[in-house]
């Protein structure tokens, strides 16, 4: 098992390298760079040239890439070009904020989606299924930022129950204050995360119910609950576990829009700002981070699969 | 057995992960809670204690101003040049003086004199200023700041205002409270070039090599009305009144700059009373019920000019350019874009209307379709098709672009609208061979007309019209630069404004105002003064009504 994991991690390294190369090349294809977005007619062209040289923009692309990669490998995430801040420090304060919003929301959504998906799948084409499936379709169709604004308007503005933005009230650092700020983005994210898994669970439940073994169980007179929990559930949940591993990158980039709307001081607003300003050191670090998590997430789901499914374990 | 163990382990791991993340949220605040509570209690105790004798001048209350970007921890007086960074600098530090369209407003200096050759400017400094750590402020701090600004490796924002091809501005300490600046040539723009530079404490920064990354930026010692006491990246900056400010005790105890990058969120928070002030667009201002939300609206000019420029590399015939301009109606465009005439002024030349050099004695290109037809016939042009570039994210420009298309259509000219990212567009405009015939844009330059030379001289770095045949323009800029007499300069710049209009390449459309919505709780906005970039000229004058 350990050997397998190490092999998988090693084979991921060239993959991540290729991803960084593609990202770097794409950013360089953009019609302008970070210096352009800072330049104003008040700066003399000489000053602009000096700034450009300071950040190495006068060098060819591959040299810039090697310089950047060297920095990253030596643990130096570099500095933002637009704001000059240390990217590592910024990420270190922002990632925990994002995780403590996304993780609870994802886990809630995950549990709800499984329960509702099983319910809908086992009541195929009945009213309950139609309601659940309809709501899921609606959930997919509604853009997150719109749901977020709707919540803000209703709970924050009309009913004045909750604060509309931020993570904490200035100067108030209590847990209850954090919770009041937490509720709205948490609900919005939960709503955003549910439909995908729900529809997956529903359709695989339906597939399982049409399998022969269910008919055999029915023939032997097994109760509905018995079929559901002893047989169907096991088979449905196996692939769902894979989804859990795949969701790992969501922890970092899963709430970009929601965070921006609610002004949650996580990765979202930081990433969006960096993209708008073509601040490539930040964009690259976040991309490397999330692509690494994609690779690790895949690995994690393979391992979870191995642990839970004896058939796969025996195959190795 | 083994199977159930692994399952239990996987479950346990997931639960532990969830628990630790939740604990992560909960744990910090408890720790922070005690320290901030203690420090805020200490500071309130301090300020009330200090003022117990004179009840009139106590700072009190909190003012929360939502700003649209994070000034970040790299804020310093040398390199910071963005709007919110400078707004933050303005809270903590003071300049010698501010030079805005309404003239000079003195801060650390009290007046100045000019030598007879017009090259040396001598400033008298206040002798009663102390830094917020108690050290006295002297001419050494001024010499230190300006000298650091002139160092090439510091990449200071005012570098090109102090260092010229002809030489560097020499800074000299005459005595502890007098400083002189000697320019390498006589220039009428000296007062503007030396203005708005904030003075940093030499005793703090003397060994700093990198102004963007050091231990002092966020523990700032300044001479401004407020002290920065807390910074939460991406969230807020908290300032407290500087008891030793040289004008006296500021009116408000705590000012918070709440960072909200999403405009819809900020508008919602403003209506809810969660924040006290925010800069809005005309559409947002129209949507908010000011009375119900207990807000007041202030609109002030930043001297911005929004324009349409014609690319002379592609539209080479002056007659065709003029034909285009005679088909346009800027009044209709402004009515549609700004909704109310409080929010804009209509300029007819390249200077903003609040400039004392502004002259309307120019060709205004009032709409006249007959003239358009005549000019096009003279030029022998028919079936004209033009590409107009504009920024897609700018709603004002989008409105203007649509109306330009419609108005030119009436004159038989077809306009192809090409929307683009604002920065991408301006980068393309910098290329003389770009494939736009016209573009929309805007600029905020200085108070003195000479600062516009980089946009309008032929061959200048930011002249996107690319005209070459008008040598008169460069001559007039040169004359204005060399002339010291105010009346003569006005005459020269009146001619210059007319000359630029006569190229038919430049069409000023609007001079839009900034709109600040501010809670009626906050008093003294007029006294504090609304100025370009910094919002308030001096937050010292603001106070909170009970």
mmCIF file of C-alpha atoms in Angstrom, chain A residues 31-33 36-48 50-51 54-55 79 83-86 89-90 93-94 96-97 99-101 103-104 107 149 152-153 156-158 160 162-175 178-179 181-182 234 244 248 251 257 260-263 265 269-270 273 276 304 307-308 310 313, chain B residues 2-3 6-7 9-10 14 17-18 21-22 24-26 28-30 32-33 36 68-74 79 81 152-153 155-157 159-161 165 192 210 212-213 230-231 233-236 238 256 258-262 264-265 268-269 271-272 274-275 293 421 423-424 426-428 430 443-446 451 454-455 461-462 464:
data_model
loop_
_atom_site.group_PDB
_atom_site.id
_atom_site.type_symbol
_atom_site.label_atom_id
_atom_site.label_comp_id
_atom_site.label_asym_id
_atom_site.label_seq_id
_atom_site.Cartn_x
_atom_site.Cartn_y
_atom_site.Cartn_z
ATOM 1 C CA UNK A 31 -2.825 40.977 -23.919
ATOM 2 C CA UNK A 32 -1.401 42.795 -20.890
ATOM 3 C CA UNK A 33 0.477 42.161 -17.673
ATOM 4 C CA UNK A 36 0.176 47.554 -17.394
ATOM 5 C CA UNK A 37 -2.656 47.426 -14.926
ATOM 6 C CA UNK A 38 -0.711 49.638 -12.498
ATOM 7 C CA UNK A 39 0.559 52.166 -15.020
ATOM 8 C CA UNK A 40 -1.041 55.598 -15.170
ATOM 9 C CA UNK A 41 -0.237 58.454 -17.573
ATOM 10 C CA UNK A 42 1.274 60.247 -14.581
ATOM 11 C CA UNK A 43 4.188 57.792 -14.520
ATOM 12 C CA UNK A 44 7.003 58.577 -16.897
ATOM 13 C CA UNK A 45 7.778 55.807 -19.416
ATOM 14 C CA UNK A 46 11.254 55.495 -17.819
ATOM 15 C CA UNK A 47 9.714 54.771 -14.410
ATOM 16 C CA UNK A 48 7.404 52.165 -15.951
ATOM 17 C CA UNK A 50 12.259 50.499 -14.259
ATOM 18 C CA UNK A 51 9.327 48.750 -12.555
ATOM 19 C CA UNK A 54 12.452 45.031 -11.328
ATOM 20 C CA UNK A 55 9.871 42.264 -11.789
ATOM 21 C CA UNK A 79 5.351 38.687 -3.575
ATOM 22 C CA UNK A 83 0.187 44.990 -3.680
ATOM 23 C CA UNK A 84 3.774 43.867 -2.901
ATOM 24 C CA UNK A 85 2.561 41.652 -0.064
ATOM 25 C CA UNK A 86 4.028 38.295 0.856
ATOM 26 C CA UNK A 89 1.463 35.208 4.685
ATOM 27 C CA UNK A 90 -1.739 36.156 2.880
ATOM 28 C CA UNK A 93 -4.420 33.835 7.001
ATOM 29 C CA UNK A 94 -6.951 33.278 4.234
ATOM 30 C CA UNK A 96 -8.100 28.694 7.245
ATOM 31 C CA UNK A 97 -10.956 31.195 6.794
ATOM 32 C CA UNK A 99 -11.724 25.991 5.036
ATOM 33 C CA UNK A 100 -13.799 26.795 8.086
ATOM 34 C CA UNK A 101 -16.548 28.017 5.762
ATOM 35 C CA UNK A 103 -15.747 22.204 5.147
ATOM 36 C CA UNK A 104 -18.865 22.405 7.353
ATOM 37 C CA UNK A 107 -20.067 17.941 4.923
ATOM 38 C CA UNK A 149 -27.859 38.356 -2.779
ATOM 39 C CA UNK A 152 -28.621 39.050 2.057
ATOM 40 C CA UNK A 153 -31.701 40.967 1.045
ATOM 41 C CA UNK A 156 -29.882 40.880 6.317
ATOM 42 C CA UNK A 157 -31.830 43.801 4.930
ATOM 43 C CA UNK A 158 -35.567 43.073 5.264
ATOM 44 C CA UNK A 160 -32.370 42.489 9.867
ATOM 45 C CA UNK A 162 -27.991 38.727 10.413
ATOM 46 C CA UNK A 163 -25.057 40.926 9.412
ATOM 47 C CA UNK A 164 -24.715 41.106 5.629
ATOM 48 C CA UNK A 165 -20.975 40.897 5.168
ATOM 49 C CA UNK A 166 -17.642 39.906 6.636
ATOM 50 C CA UNK A 167 -16.516 37.299 9.092
ATOM 51 C CA UNK A 168 -16.496 39.285 12.301
ATOM 52 C CA UNK A 169 -17.743 42.632 13.554
ATOM 53 C CA UNK A 170 -14.830 45.030 13.981
ATOM 54 C CA UNK A 171 -13.544 44.817 17.523
ATOM 55 C CA UNK A 172 -15.968 42.029 18.505
ATOM 56 C CA UNK A 173 -14.213 38.682 18.549
ATOM 57 C CA UNK A 174 -16.702 36.297 20.075
ATOM 58 C CA UNK A 175 -17.739 32.918 18.765
ATOM 59 C CA UNK A 178 -18.602 34.639 14.100
ATOM 60 C CA UNK A 179 -21.581 32.299 13.914
ATOM 61 C CA UNK A 181 -21.677 36.044 10.113
ATOM 62 C CA UNK A 182 -21.204 32.379 9.251
ATOM 63 C CA UNK A 234 -23.594 -0.357 0.162
ATOM 64 C CA UNK A 244 -15.454 12.901 -1.191
ATOM 65 C CA UNK A 248 -10.507 18.129 -1.724
ATOM 66 C CA UNK A 251 -11.607 23.343 0.271
ATOM 67 C CA UNK A 257 -18.022 33.543 -5.609
ATOM 68 C CA UNK A 260 -16.679 37.522 -2.762
ATOM 69 C CA UNK A 261 -20.347 38.356 -2.340
ATOM 70 C CA UNK A 262 -20.261 38.039 1.451
ATOM 71 C CA UNK A 263 -16.864 39.678 1.729
ATOM 72 C CA UNK A 265 -11.836 37.143 3.959
ATOM 73 C CA UNK A 269 -11.740 37.794 -3.109
ATOM 74 C CA UNK A 270 -7.942 37.476 -3.136
ATOM 75 C CA UNK A 273 -8.533 40.476 -7.456
ATOM 76 C CA UNK A 276 -8.310 41.068 -12.586
ATOM 77 C CA UNK A 304 -10.655 5.237 0.501
ATOM 78 C CA UNK A 307 -10.212 0.521 2.276
ATOM 79 C CA UNK A 308 -13.953 0.192 1.764
ATOM 80 C CA UNK A 310 -12.682 -5.616 -0.620
ATOM 81 C CA UNK A 313 -8.187 -4.676 -2.468
ATOM 82 C CA UNK B 2 -9.868 -5.599 10.076
ATOM 83 C CA UNK B 3 -12.474 -4.257 7.710
ATOM 84 C CA UNK B 6 -10.409 0.533 8.673
ATOM 85 C CA UNK B 7 -13.914 1.840 8.253
ATOM 86 C CA UNK B 9 -10.554 4.774 11.126
ATOM 87 C CA UNK B 10 -11.730 6.502 7.947
ATOM 88 C CA UNK B 14 -13.049 12.620 8.669
ATOM 89 C CA UNK B 17 -10.700 16.881 10.305
ATOM 90 C CA UNK B 18 -14.124 18.483 10.622
ATOM 91 C CA UNK B 21 -11.462 22.999 11.301
ATOM 92 C CA UNK B 22 -14.365 24.121 13.455
ATOM 93 C CA UNK B 24 -9.839 26.537 14.247
ATOM 94 C CA UNK B 25 -12.632 29.034 13.784
ATOM 95 C CA UNK B 26 -13.558 29.069 17.404
ATOM 96 C CA UNK B 28 -8.545 32.176 17.653
ATOM 97 C CA UNK B 29 -11.238 34.640 18.594
ATOM 98 C CA UNK B 30 -11.169 33.615 22.217
ATOM 99 C CA UNK B 32 -7.824 37.560 20.349
ATOM 100 C CA UNK B 33 -10.872 38.514 22.320
ATOM 101 C CA UNK B 36 -8.309 43.324 21.892
ATOM 102 C CA UNK B 68 -13.182 49.032 -2.367
ATOM 103 C CA UNK B 69 -9.696 47.559 -2.061
ATOM 104 C CA UNK B 70 -7.156 46.330 0.448
ATOM 105 C CA UNK B 71 -4.357 48.870 1.024
ATOM 106 C CA UNK B 72 -2.268 45.918 2.313
ATOM 107 C CA UNK B 73 0.596 45.833 4.759
ATOM 108 C CA UNK B 74 3.022 47.303 2.213
ATOM 109 C CA UNK B 79 5.891 53.576 -3.162
ATOM 110 C CA UNK B 81 0.281 55.039 -5.299
ATOM 111 C CA UNK B 152 16.011 55.316 -8.290
ATOM 112 C CA UNK B 153 16.093 51.922 -6.554
ATOM 113 C CA UNK B 155 10.810 53.250 -7.242
ATOM 114 C CA UNK B 156 9.006 56.069 -5.435
ATOM 115 C CA UNK B 157 5.750 57.238 -6.967
ATOM 116 C CA UNK B 159 10.384 59.950 -8.676
ATOM 117 C CA UNK B 160 9.694 61.492 -12.082
ATOM 118 C CA UNK B 161 8.440 64.702 -10.429
ATOM 119 C CA UNK B 165 16.922 64.626 -17.513
ATOM 120 C CA UNK B 192 2.494 70.880 -7.822
ATOM 121 C CA UNK B 210 12.847 47.981 1.308
ATOM 122 C CA UNK B 212 7.369 47.689 0.914
ATOM 123 C CA UNK B 213 8.477 44.980 3.295
ATOM 124 C CA UNK B 230 -5.179 47.137 13.850
ATOM 125 C CA UNK B 231 -5.064 45.639 10.378
ATOM 126 C CA UNK B 233 -5.847 41.597 5.761
ATOM 127 C CA UNK B 234 -8.773 41.802 3.379
ATOM 128 C CA UNK B 235 -11.140 42.793 6.180
ATOM 129 C CA UNK B 236 -10.526 46.106 7.860
ATOM 130 C CA UNK B 238 -8.859 50.330 12.523
ATOM 131 C CA UNK B 256 -12.634 51.916 10.552
ATOM 132 C CA UNK B 258 -13.977 48.301 6.095
ATOM 133 C CA UNK B 259 -12.685 46.582 2.973
ATOM 134 C CA UNK B 260 -15.635 45.524 0.770
ATOM 135 C CA UNK B 261 -14.698 44.702 -2.795
ATOM 136 C CA UNK B 262 -18.150 43.733 -4.020
ATOM 137 C CA UNK B 264 -23.588 45.238 -4.231
ATOM 138 C CA UNK B 265 -22.542 43.998 -0.804
ATOM 139 C CA UNK B 268 -26.587 46.636 1.004
ATOM 140 C CA UNK B 269 -24.459 47.197 4.104
ATOM 141 C CA UNK B 271 -28.592 50.734 3.508
ATOM 142 C CA UNK B 272 -28.526 48.521 6.593
ATOM 143 C CA UNK B 274 -23.643 48.501 9.006
ATOM 144 C CA UNK B 275 -21.288 50.989 7.380
ATOM 145 C CA UNK B 293 -31.561 55.195 5.184
ATOM 146 C CA UNK B 421 -11.048 44.599 -20.779
ATOM 147 C CA UNK B 423 -6.383 47.320 -19.142
ATOM 148 C CA UNK B 424 -6.189 45.228 -22.295
ATOM 149 C CA UNK B 426 -5.251 50.693 -22.894
ATOM 150 C CA UNK B 427 -2.359 48.340 -23.605
ATOM 151 C CA UNK B 428 -3.557 48.014 -27.186
ATOM 152 C CA UNK B 430 -0.254 52.128 -26.623
ATOM 153 C CA UNK B 443 -7.750 60.465 -17.238
ATOM 154 C CA UNK B 444 -7.062 62.283 -13.994
ATOM 155 C CA UNK B 445 -3.925 64.371 -14.310
ATOM 156 C CA UNK B 446 -2.546 67.211 -12.230
ATOM 157 C CA UNK B 451 1.049 67.741 -16.480
ATOM 158 C CA UNK B 454 2.377 63.351 -21.711
ATOM 159 C CA UNK B 455 -1.101 62.842 -23.207
ATOM 160 C CA UNK B 461 4.371 58.464 -24.374
ATOM 161 C CA UNK B 462 0.618 58.413 -23.757
ATOM 162 C CA UNK B 464 -3.007 57.665 -28.298
#
